[in-house]
């Protein structure tokens, strides 16, 4: 994927253990302004005293009826032995453990 301009931004000065909500809106040549822009999903997270094993949760692909998510494993030597993915939204919710 094209990382393009402004693909990352580091927000500093946050308080550990307090929740923050993030969303990105992209403005293109076809939008009048940000209110007509392309909205990302919203992520609610908190800074932690310990690093998370899984970080950088992101949407990798979107179609009309599917979304593929991906993340980075930040523990050394691939020590994660499994993950649990949950989702919810209009008319759907689920939970799966990987590997199965």
Tab-separated table of N, CA, C and O in Angstrom:
chain	number	residue	atom	x	y	z
A	1	UNK	N	0.821	-1.203	0.000
A	1	UNK	CA	0.000	0.000	0.000
A	1	UNK	C	0.858	1.256	0.000
A	1	UNK	O	1.953	1.257	0.536
A	2	UNK	N	0.324	2.280	-0.555
A	2	UNK	CA	1.013	3.557	-0.607
A	2	UNK	C	0.954	4.210	0.771
A	2	UNK	O	-0.111	4.519	1.269
A	3	UNK	N	2.108	4.413	1.383
A	3	UNK	CA	2.141	5.058	2.692
A	3	UNK	C	1.838	6.541	2.578
A	3	UNK	O	1.318	7.135	3.495
A	4	UNK	N	2.158	7.122	1.437
A	4	UNK	CA	1.794	8.489	1.157
A	4	UNK	C	2.268	9.484	2.191
A	4	UNK	O	3.134	9.234	3.013
A	5	UNK	N	1.663	10.634	2.148
A	5	UNK	CA	1.997	11.737	3.024
A	5	UNK	C	1.289	11.552	4.361
A	5	UNK	O	0.122	11.191	4.411
A	6	UNK	N	1.979	11.795	5.457
A	6	UNK	CA	1.397	11.753	6.795
A	6	UNK	C	0.809	10.393	7.147
A	6	UNK	O	-0.318	10.276	7.612
A	7	UNK	N	1.551	9.311	6.936
A	7	UNK	CA	1.053	7.972	7.251
A	7	UNK	C	1.167	7.646	8.735
A	7	UNK	O	0.533	6.715	9.200
A	8	UNK	N	1.961	8.400	9.476
A	8	UNK	CA	2.066	8.206	10.919
A	8	UNK	C	2.166	9.561	11.604
A	8	UNK	O	2.604	10.547	11.008
A	9	UNK	N	1.755	9.592	12.852
A	9	UNK	CA	1.892	10.793	13.655
A	9	UNK	C	1.994	10.368	15.112
A	9	UNK	O	1.156	9.604	15.593
A	10	UNK	N	3.016	10.817	15.799
A	10	UNK	CA	3.223	10.456	17.193
A	10	UNK	C	2.628	11.530	18.096
A	10	UNK	O	2.970	12.706	17.998
A	11	UNK	N	1.722	11.114	18.967
A	11	UNK	CA	1.083	12.021	19.903
A	11	UNK	C	1.748	11.802	21.256
A	11	UNK	O	1.745	10.694	21.784
A	12	UNK	N	2.332	12.840	21.801
A	12	UNK	CA	3.081	12.718	23.054
A	12	UNK	C	2.351	13.436	24.184
A	12	UNK	O	1.373	14.147	23.954
A	13	UNK	N	2.846	13.250	25.396
A	13	UNK	CA	2.294	13.939	26.544
A	13	UNK	C	1.036	13.316	27.102
A	13	UNK	O	0.304	13.955	27.863
A	14	UNK	N	0.741	12.063	26.734
A	14	UNK	CA	-0.445	11.386	27.238
A	14	UNK	C	-0.156	10.779	28.600
A	14	UNK	O	0.988	10.563	28.979
A	15	UNK	N	-1.212	10.471	29.336
A	15	UNK	CA	-1.078	9.877	30.663
A	15	UNK	C	-1.250	8.371	30.579
A	15	UNK	O	-2.245	7.889	30.021
A	16	UNK	N	-0.308	7.622	31.150
A	16	UNK	CA	-0.407	6.160	31.180
A	16	UNK	C	-1.651	5.751	31.951
A	16	UNK	O	-1.992	6.344	32.965
A	17	UNK	N	-2.347	4.739	31.438
A	17	UNK	CA	-3.526	4.211	32.117
A	17	UNK	C	-4.809	4.970	31.839
A	17	UNK	O	-5.872	4.572	32.302
A	18	UNK	N	-4.768	6.065	31.096
A	18	UNK	CA	-5.969	6.839	30.749
A	18	UNK	C	-6.329	6.547	29.297
A	18	UNK	O	-5.463	6.484	28.428
A	19	UNK	N	-7.626	6.366	29.016
A	19	UNK	CA	-8.070	6.048	27.655
A	19	UNK	C	-8.132	7.288	26.773
A	19	UNK	O	-8.542	8.364	27.209
A	20	UNK	N	-7.751	7.104	25.504
A	20	UNK	CA	-7.826	8.137	24.479
A	20	UNK	C	-8.460	7.521	23.228
A	20	UNK	O	-8.296	6.328	22.969
A	21	UNK	N	-9.186	8.334	22.478
A	21	UNK	CA	-9.835	7.881	21.249
A	21	UNK	C	-9.186	8.587	20.064
A	21	UNK	O	-8.937	9.790	20.122
A	22	UNK	N	-8.934	7.830	18.995
A	22	UNK	CA	-8.258	8.369	17.814
A	22	UNK	C	-9.054	8.033	16.556
A	22	UNK	O	-9.635	6.957	16.444
A	23	UNK	N	-9.054	8.960	15.618
A	23	UNK	CA	-9.660	8.757	14.302
A	23	UNK	C	-8.930	9.656	13.323
A	23	UNK	O	-8.466	10.742	13.679
A	24	UNK	N	-8.827	9.212	12.098
A	24	UNK	CA	-8.160	9.982	11.051
A	24	UNK	C	-9.169	10.273	9.951
A	24	UNK	O	-9.945	9.399	9.568
A	25	UNK	N	-9.172	11.499	9.456
A	25	UNK	CA	-10.012	11.889	8.327
A	25	UNK	C	-9.088	12.364	7.215
A	25	UNK	O	-8.243	13.230	7.427
A	26	UNK	N	-9.246	11.781	6.043
A	26	UNK	CA	-8.424	12.163	4.895
A	26	UNK	C	-9.224	13.065	3.960
A	26	UNK	O	-10.367	12.771	3.625
A	27	UNK	N	-8.613	14.162	3.557
A	27	UNK	CA	-9.225	15.075	2.590
A	27	UNK	C	-8.547	14.836	1.247
A	27	UNK	O	-7.330	14.735	1.177
A	28	UNK	N	-9.323	14.727	0.201
A	28	UNK	CA	-8.778	14.532	-1.143
A	28	UNK	C	-9.198	15.696	-2.034
A	28	UNK	O	-9.947	16.581	-1.614
A	29	UNK	N	-8.750	15.655	-3.265
A	29	UNK	CA	-9.108	16.700	-4.226
A	29	UNK	C	-10.614	16.689	-4.524
A	29	UNK	O	-11.152	17.669	-5.026
A	30	UNK	N	-11.303	15.590	-4.197
A	30	UNK	CA	-12.729	15.461	-4.482
A	30	UNK	C	-13.608	15.919	-3.324
A	30	UNK	O	-14.820	15.965	-3.456
A	31	UNK	N	-13.020	16.252	-2.171
A	31	UNK	CA	-13.777	16.675	-1.007
A	31	UNK	C	-13.722	18.182	-0.859
A	31	UNK	O	-12.703	18.803	-1.117
A	32	UNK	N	-14.823	18.775	-0.394
A	32	UNK	CA	-14.845	20.223	-0.135
A	32	UNK	C	-14.065	20.553	1.126
A	32	UNK	O	-13.536	21.635	1.272
A	33	UNK	N	-14.006	19.635	2.047
A	33	UNK	CA	-13.296	19.860	3.305
A	33	UNK	C	-13.256	18.565	4.091
A	33	UNK	O	-13.686	17.518	3.622
A	34	UNK	N	-12.772	18.624	5.296
A	34	UNK	CA	-12.653	17.424	6.114
A	34	UNK	C	-14.012	16.826	6.479
A	34	UNK	O	-14.132	15.624	6.653
A	35	UNK	N	-15.054	17.660	6.575
A	35	UNK	CA	-16.373	17.118	6.900
A	35	UNK	C	-16.887	16.178	5.807
A	35	UNK	O	-17.714	15.318	6.059
A	36	UNK	N	-16.398	16.315	4.587
A	36	UNK	CA	-16.761	15.433	3.478
A	36	UNK	C	-15.676	14.394	3.211
A	36	UNK	O	-15.721	13.698	2.204
A	37	UNK	N	-14.705	14.311	4.099
A	37	UNK	CA	-13.548	13.451	3.870
A	37	UNK	C	-13.825	11.979	4.083
A	37	UNK	O	-14.956	11.550	4.313
A	38	UNK	N	-12.765	11.213	4.002
A	38	UNK	CA	-12.817	9.766	4.170
A	38	UNK	C	-12.398	9.441	5.595
A	38	UNK	O	-11.261	9.674	5.981
A	39	UNK	N	-13.326	8.888	6.369
A	39	UNK	CA	-13.103	8.648	7.788
A	39	UNK	C	-12.530	7.255	8.030
A	39	UNK	O	-12.980	6.273	7.443
A	40	UNK	N	-11.558	7.168	8.930
A	40	UNK	CA	-11.022	5.886	9.352
A	40	UNK	C	-11.919	5.312	10.438
A	40	UNK	O	-12.855	5.957	10.907
A	41	UNK	N	-11.608	4.096	10.843
A	41	UNK	CA	-12.248	3.552	12.029
A	41	UNK	C	-11.774	4.331	13.246
A	41	UNK	O	-10.822	5.099	13.176
A	42	UNK	N	-12.446	4.169	14.365
A	42	UNK	CA	-12.065	4.813	15.614
A	42	UNK	C	-11.401	3.780	16.499
A	42	UNK	O	-11.899	2.667	16.630
A	43	UNK	N	-10.288	4.147	17.077
A	43	UNK	CA	-9.555	3.256	17.973
A	43	UNK	C	-9.518	3.899	19.350
A	43	UNK	O	-9.185	5.082	19.475
A	44	UNK	N	-9.875	3.131	20.371
A	44	UNK	CA	-9.806	3.616	21.760
A	44	UNK	C	-8.744	2.795	22.469
A	44	UNK	O	-8.821	1.563	22.506
A	45	UNK	N	-7.764	3.454	23.018
A	45	UNK	CA	-6.656	2.755	23.652
A	45	UNK	C	-6.058	3.625	24.743
A	45	UNK	O	-6.427	4.778	24.895
A	46	UNK	N	-5.156	3.044	25.490
A	46	UNK	CA	-4.488	3.814	26.538
A	46	UNK	C	-3.006	3.495	26.547
A	46	UNK	O	-2.608	2.363	26.279
A	47	UNK	N	-2.179	4.508	26.835
A	47	UNK	CA	-0.756	4.235	27.015
A	47	UNK	C	-0.583	3.280	28.196
A	47	UNK	O	-1.362	3.300	29.140
A	48	UNK	N	0.437	2.459	28.128
A	48	UNK	CA	0.621	1.428	29.131
A	48	UNK	C	2.006	1.509	29.737
A	48	UNK	O	2.964	1.910	29.083
A	49	UNK	N	2.106	1.091	30.980
A	49	UNK	CA	3.410	1.022	31.631
A	49	UNK	C	4.257	-0.094	31.025
A	49	UNK	O	5.464	-0.053	31.018
A	50	UNK	N	3.597	-1.121	30.523
A	50	UNK	CA	4.294	-2.228	29.865
A	50	UNK	C	3.891	-2.219	28.396
A	50	UNK	O	2.735	-1.985	28.066
A	51	UNK	N	4.828	-2.527	27.514
A	51	UNK	CA	4.463	-2.568	26.095
A	51	UNK	C	3.476	-3.701	25.830
A	51	UNK	O	3.523	-4.736	26.472
A	52	UNK	N	2.582	-3.461	24.918
A	52	UNK	CA	1.620	-4.489	24.524
A	52	UNK	C	2.292	-5.498	23.602
A	52	UNK	O	3.192	-5.158	22.838
A	53	UNK	N	1.842	-6.732	23.670
A	53	UNK	CA	2.379	-7.763	22.790
A	53	UNK	C	1.933	-7.529	21.354
A	53	UNK	O	2.669	-7.784	20.413
A	54	UNK	N	0.717	-7.047	21.191
A	54	UNK	CA	0.160	-6.787	19.866
A	54	UNK	C	-0.098	-5.286	19.768
A	54	UNK	O	-0.789	-4.714	20.600
A	55	UNK	N	0.478	-4.651	18.748
A	55	UNK	CA	0.282	-3.222	18.547
A	55	UNK	C	0.051	-2.934	17.076
A	55	UNK	O	0.203	-3.792	16.231
A	56	UNK	N	-0.281	-1.702	16.821
A	56	UNK	CA	-0.476	-1.193	15.461
A	56	UNK	C	-1.604	-1.935	14.742
A	56	UNK	O	-1.474	-2.317	13.576
A	57	UNK	N	-2.708	-2.150	15.450
A	57	UNK	CA	-3.887	-2.744	14.833
A	57	UNK	C	-4.362	-1.819	13.726
A	57	UNK	O	-4.487	-0.610	13.919
A	58	UNK	N	-4.575	-2.375	12.555
A	58	UNK	CA	-4.963	-1.550	11.421
A	58	UNK	C	-5.842	-2.334	10.448
A	58	UNK	O	-5.857	-3.556	10.466
A	59	UNK	N	-6.550	-1.611	9.625
A	59	UNK	CA	-7.355	-2.207	8.565
A	59	UNK	C	-6.457	-2.392	7.361
A	59	UNK	O	-5.859	-1.443	6.861
A	60	UNK	N	-6.334	-3.637	6.913
A	60	UNK	CA	-5.456	-3.946	5.788
A	60	UNK	C	-6.206	-3.937	4.458
A	60	UNK	O	-5.629	-3.618	3.424
A	61	UNK	N	-7.503	-4.311	4.479
A	61	UNK	CA	-8.273	-4.354	3.242
A	61	UNK	C	-9.758	-4.231	3.578
A	61	UNK	O	-10.212	-4.759	4.591
A	62	UNK	N	-10.503	-3.554	2.715
A	62	UNK	CA	-11.939	-3.393	2.890
A	62	UNK	C	-12.619	-3.705	1.567
A	62	UNK	O	-12.205	-3.210	0.515
A	63	UNK	N	-13.667	-4.541	1.609
A	63	UNK	CA	-14.532	-4.769	0.452
A	63	UNK	C	-15.958	-4.442	0.893
A	63	UNK	O	-16.168	-3.959	2.000
A	64	UNK	N	-16.936	-4.755	0.058
A	64	UNK	CA	-18.325	-4.452	0.406
A	64	UNK	C	-18.800	-5.214	1.634
A	64	UNK	O	-19.640	-4.727	2.381
A	65	UNK	N	-18.285	-6.441	1.846
A	65	UNK	CA	-18.771	-7.236	2.978
A	65	UNK	C	-17.666	-7.899	3.799
A	65	UNK	O	-17.921	-8.825	4.558
A	66	UNK	N	-16.430	-7.434	3.667
A	66	UNK	CA	-15.316	-7.992	4.432
A	66	UNK	C	-14.352	-6.890	4.844
A	66	UNK	O	-14.185	-5.902	4.134
A	67	UNK	N	-13.733	-7.102	5.977
A	67	UNK	CA	-12.633	-6.244	6.413
A	67	UNK	C	-11.520	-7.149	6.894
A	67	UNK	O	-11.759	-8.085	7.667
A	68	UNK	N	-10.306	-6.929	6.424
A	68	UNK	CA	-9.134	-7.666	6.890
A	68	UNK	C	-8.345	-6.742	7.797
A	68	UNK	O	-8.045	-5.610	7.430
A	69	UNK	N	-8.031	-7.242	9.004
A	69	UNK	CA	-7.231	-6.453	9.930
A	69	UNK	C	-5.857	-7.094	10.062
A	69	UNK	O	-5.681	-8.281	9.797
A	70	UNK	N	-4.883	-6.291	10.460
A	70	UNK	CA	-3.539	-6.821	10.703
A	70	UNK	C	-2.948	-6.085	11.893
A	70	UNK	O	-3.453	-5.055	12.318
A	71	UNK	N	-1.862	-6.623	12.441
A	71	UNK	CA	-1.201	-6.037	13.602
A	71	UNK	C	0.234	-6.493	13.621
A	71	UNK	O	0.630	-7.379	12.879
A	72	UNK	N	1.012	-5.882	14.500
A	72	UNK	CA	2.421	-6.231	14.661
A	72	UNK	C	2.619	-6.965	15.975
A	72	UNK	O	2.063	-6.573	17.001
A	73	UNK	N	3.407	-8.024	15.946
A	73	UNK	CA	3.817	-8.777	17.125
A	73	UNK	C	5.078	-8.109	17.661
A	73	UNK	O	6.099	-8.115	17.007
A	74	UNK	N	4.999	-7.533	18.863
A	74	UNK	CA	6.131	-6.782	19.387
A	74	UNK	C	6.923	-7.526	20.461
A	74	UNK	O	7.854	-6.977	21.023
A	75	UNK	N	6.547	-8.768	20.745
A	75	UNK	CA	7.331	-9.536	21.706
A	75	UNK	C	8.528	-10.169	21.008
A	75	UNK	O	8.430	-10.601	19.858
A	76	UNK	N	9.655	-10.257	21.688
A	76	UNK	CA	10.852	-10.837	21.066
A	76	UNK	C	10.674	-12.320	20.764
A	76	UNK	O	9.951	-13.026	21.472
A	77	UNK	N	11.328	-12.755	19.709
A	77	UNK	CA	11.401	-14.181	19.346
A	77	UNK	C	10.046	-14.829	19.122
A	77	UNK	O	9.880	-16.024	19.342
A	78	UNK	N	9.049	-14.049	18.683
A	78	UNK	CA	7.719	-14.596	18.407
A	78	UNK	C	7.197	-15.456	19.551
A	78	UNK	O	6.759	-16.586	19.349
A	79	UNK	N	7.238	-14.949	20.774
A	79	UNK	CA	6.802	-15.710	21.936
A	79	UNK	C	5.287	-15.740	22.114
A	79	UNK	O	4.791	-16.386	23.027
A	80	UNK	N	4.541	-15.062	21.265
A	80	UNK	CA	3.078	-15.144	21.332
A	80	UNK	C	2.676	-16.524	20.811
A	80	UNK	O	3.079	-16.936	19.728
A	81	UNK	N	1.858	-17.227	21.577
A	81	UNK	CA	1.415	-18.566	21.156
A	81	UNK	C	-0.006	-18.561	20.626
A	81	UNK	O	-0.470	-19.557	20.083
A	82	UNK	N	-0.723	-17.464	20.768
A	82	UNK	CA	-2.078	-17.365	20.254
A	82	UNK	C	-2.623	-15.975	20.486
A	82	UNK	O	-2.113	-15.226	21.322
A	83	UNK	N	-3.655	-15.621	19.745
A	83	UNK	CA	-4.345	-14.350	19.917
A	83	UNK	C	-5.839	-14.597	19.855
A	83	UNK	O	-6.296	-15.587	19.275
A	84	UNK	N	-6.595	-13.703	20.460
A	84	UNK	CA	-8.051	-13.747	20.399
A	84	UNK	C	-8.508	-12.472	19.706
A	84	UNK	O	-8.143	-11.374	20.116
A	85	UNK	N	-9.282	-12.620	18.642
A	85	UNK	CA	-9.804	-11.486	17.883
A	85	UNK	C	-11.302	-11.410	18.144
A	85	UNK	O	-12.006	-12.411	18.030
A	86	UNK	N	-11.777	-10.226	18.522
A	86	UNK	CA	-13.212	-10.016	18.710
A	86	UNK	C	-13.657	-8.862	17.825
A	86	UNK	O	-12.870	-7.991	17.479
A	87	UNK	N	-14.934	-8.882	17.456
A	87	UNK	CA	-15.492	-7.794	16.666
A	87	UNK	C	-16.973	-7.662	16.979
A	87	UNK	O	-17.614	-8.603	17.440
A	88	UNK	N	-17.478	-6.463	16.732
A	88	UNK	CA	-18.909	-6.221	16.893
A	88	UNK	C	-19.300	-5.051	16.012
A	88	UNK	O	-18.485	-4.199	15.687
A	89	UNK	N	-20.540	-5.053	15.616
A	89	UNK	CA	-21.070	-3.999	14.768
A	89	UNK	C	-22.508	-4.306	14.459
A	89	UNK	O	-23.070	-5.285	14.962
A	90	UNK	N	-23.130	-3.510	13.598
A	90	UNK	CA	-24.536	-3.729	13.265
A	90	UNK	C	-24.775	-5.133	12.709
A	90	UNK	O	-24.234	-5.504	11.674
A	91	UNK	N	-25.516	-5.933	13.432
A	91	UNK	CA	-25.899	-7.258	12.958
A	91	UNK	C	-24.829	-8.323	13.044
A	91	UNK	O	-25.025	-9.432	12.548
A	92	UNK	N	-23.685	-8.034	13.660
A	92	UNK	CA	-22.633	-9.042	13.729
A	92	UNK	C	-21.779	-8.855	14.969
A	92	UNK	O	-21.612	-7.746	15.462
A	93	UNK	N	-21.282	-9.946	15.464
A	93	UNK	CA	-20.265	-9.929	16.514
A	93	UNK	C	-19.612	-11.295	16.488
A	93	UNK	O	-20.176	-12.265	15.980
A	94	UNK	N	-18.415	-11.373	16.992
A	94	UNK	CA	-17.753	-12.661	16.970
A	94	UNK	C	-16.487	-12.670	17.784
A	94	UNK	O	-16.017	-11.636	18.280
A	95	UNK	N	-15.962	-13.859	17.926
A	95	UNK	CA	-14.734	-14.093	18.653
A	95	UNK	C	-14.067	-15.305	18.029
A	95	UNK	O	-14.739	-16.299	17.738
A	96	UNK	N	-12.784	-15.212	17.775
A	96	UNK	CA	-12.033	-16.344	17.255
A	96	UNK	C	-10.660	-16.354	17.905
A	96	UNK	O	-10.112	-15.305	18.185
A	97	UNK	N	-10.171	-17.536	18.201
A	97	UNK	CA	-8.818	-17.684	18.728
A	97	UNK	C	-7.917	-18.215	17.631
A	97	UNK	O	-8.291	-19.156	16.910
A	98	UNK	N	-6.769	-17.605	17.476
A	98	UNK	CA	-5.801	-18.015	16.447
A	98	UNK	C	-4.506	-18.434	17.125
A	98	UNK	O	-4.080	-17.773	18.060
A	99	UNK	N	-3.806	-19.459	16.740
A	99	UNK	CA	-4.284	-20.411	15.738
A	99	UNK	C	-5.424	-21.247	16.280
A	99	UNK	O	-5.570	-21.402	17.485
A	100	UNK	N	-6.195	-21.791	15.361
A	100	UNK	CA	-7.357	-22.608	15.752
A	100	UNK	C	-6.933	-24.009	16.078
A	100	UNK	O	-6.046	-24.562	15.580
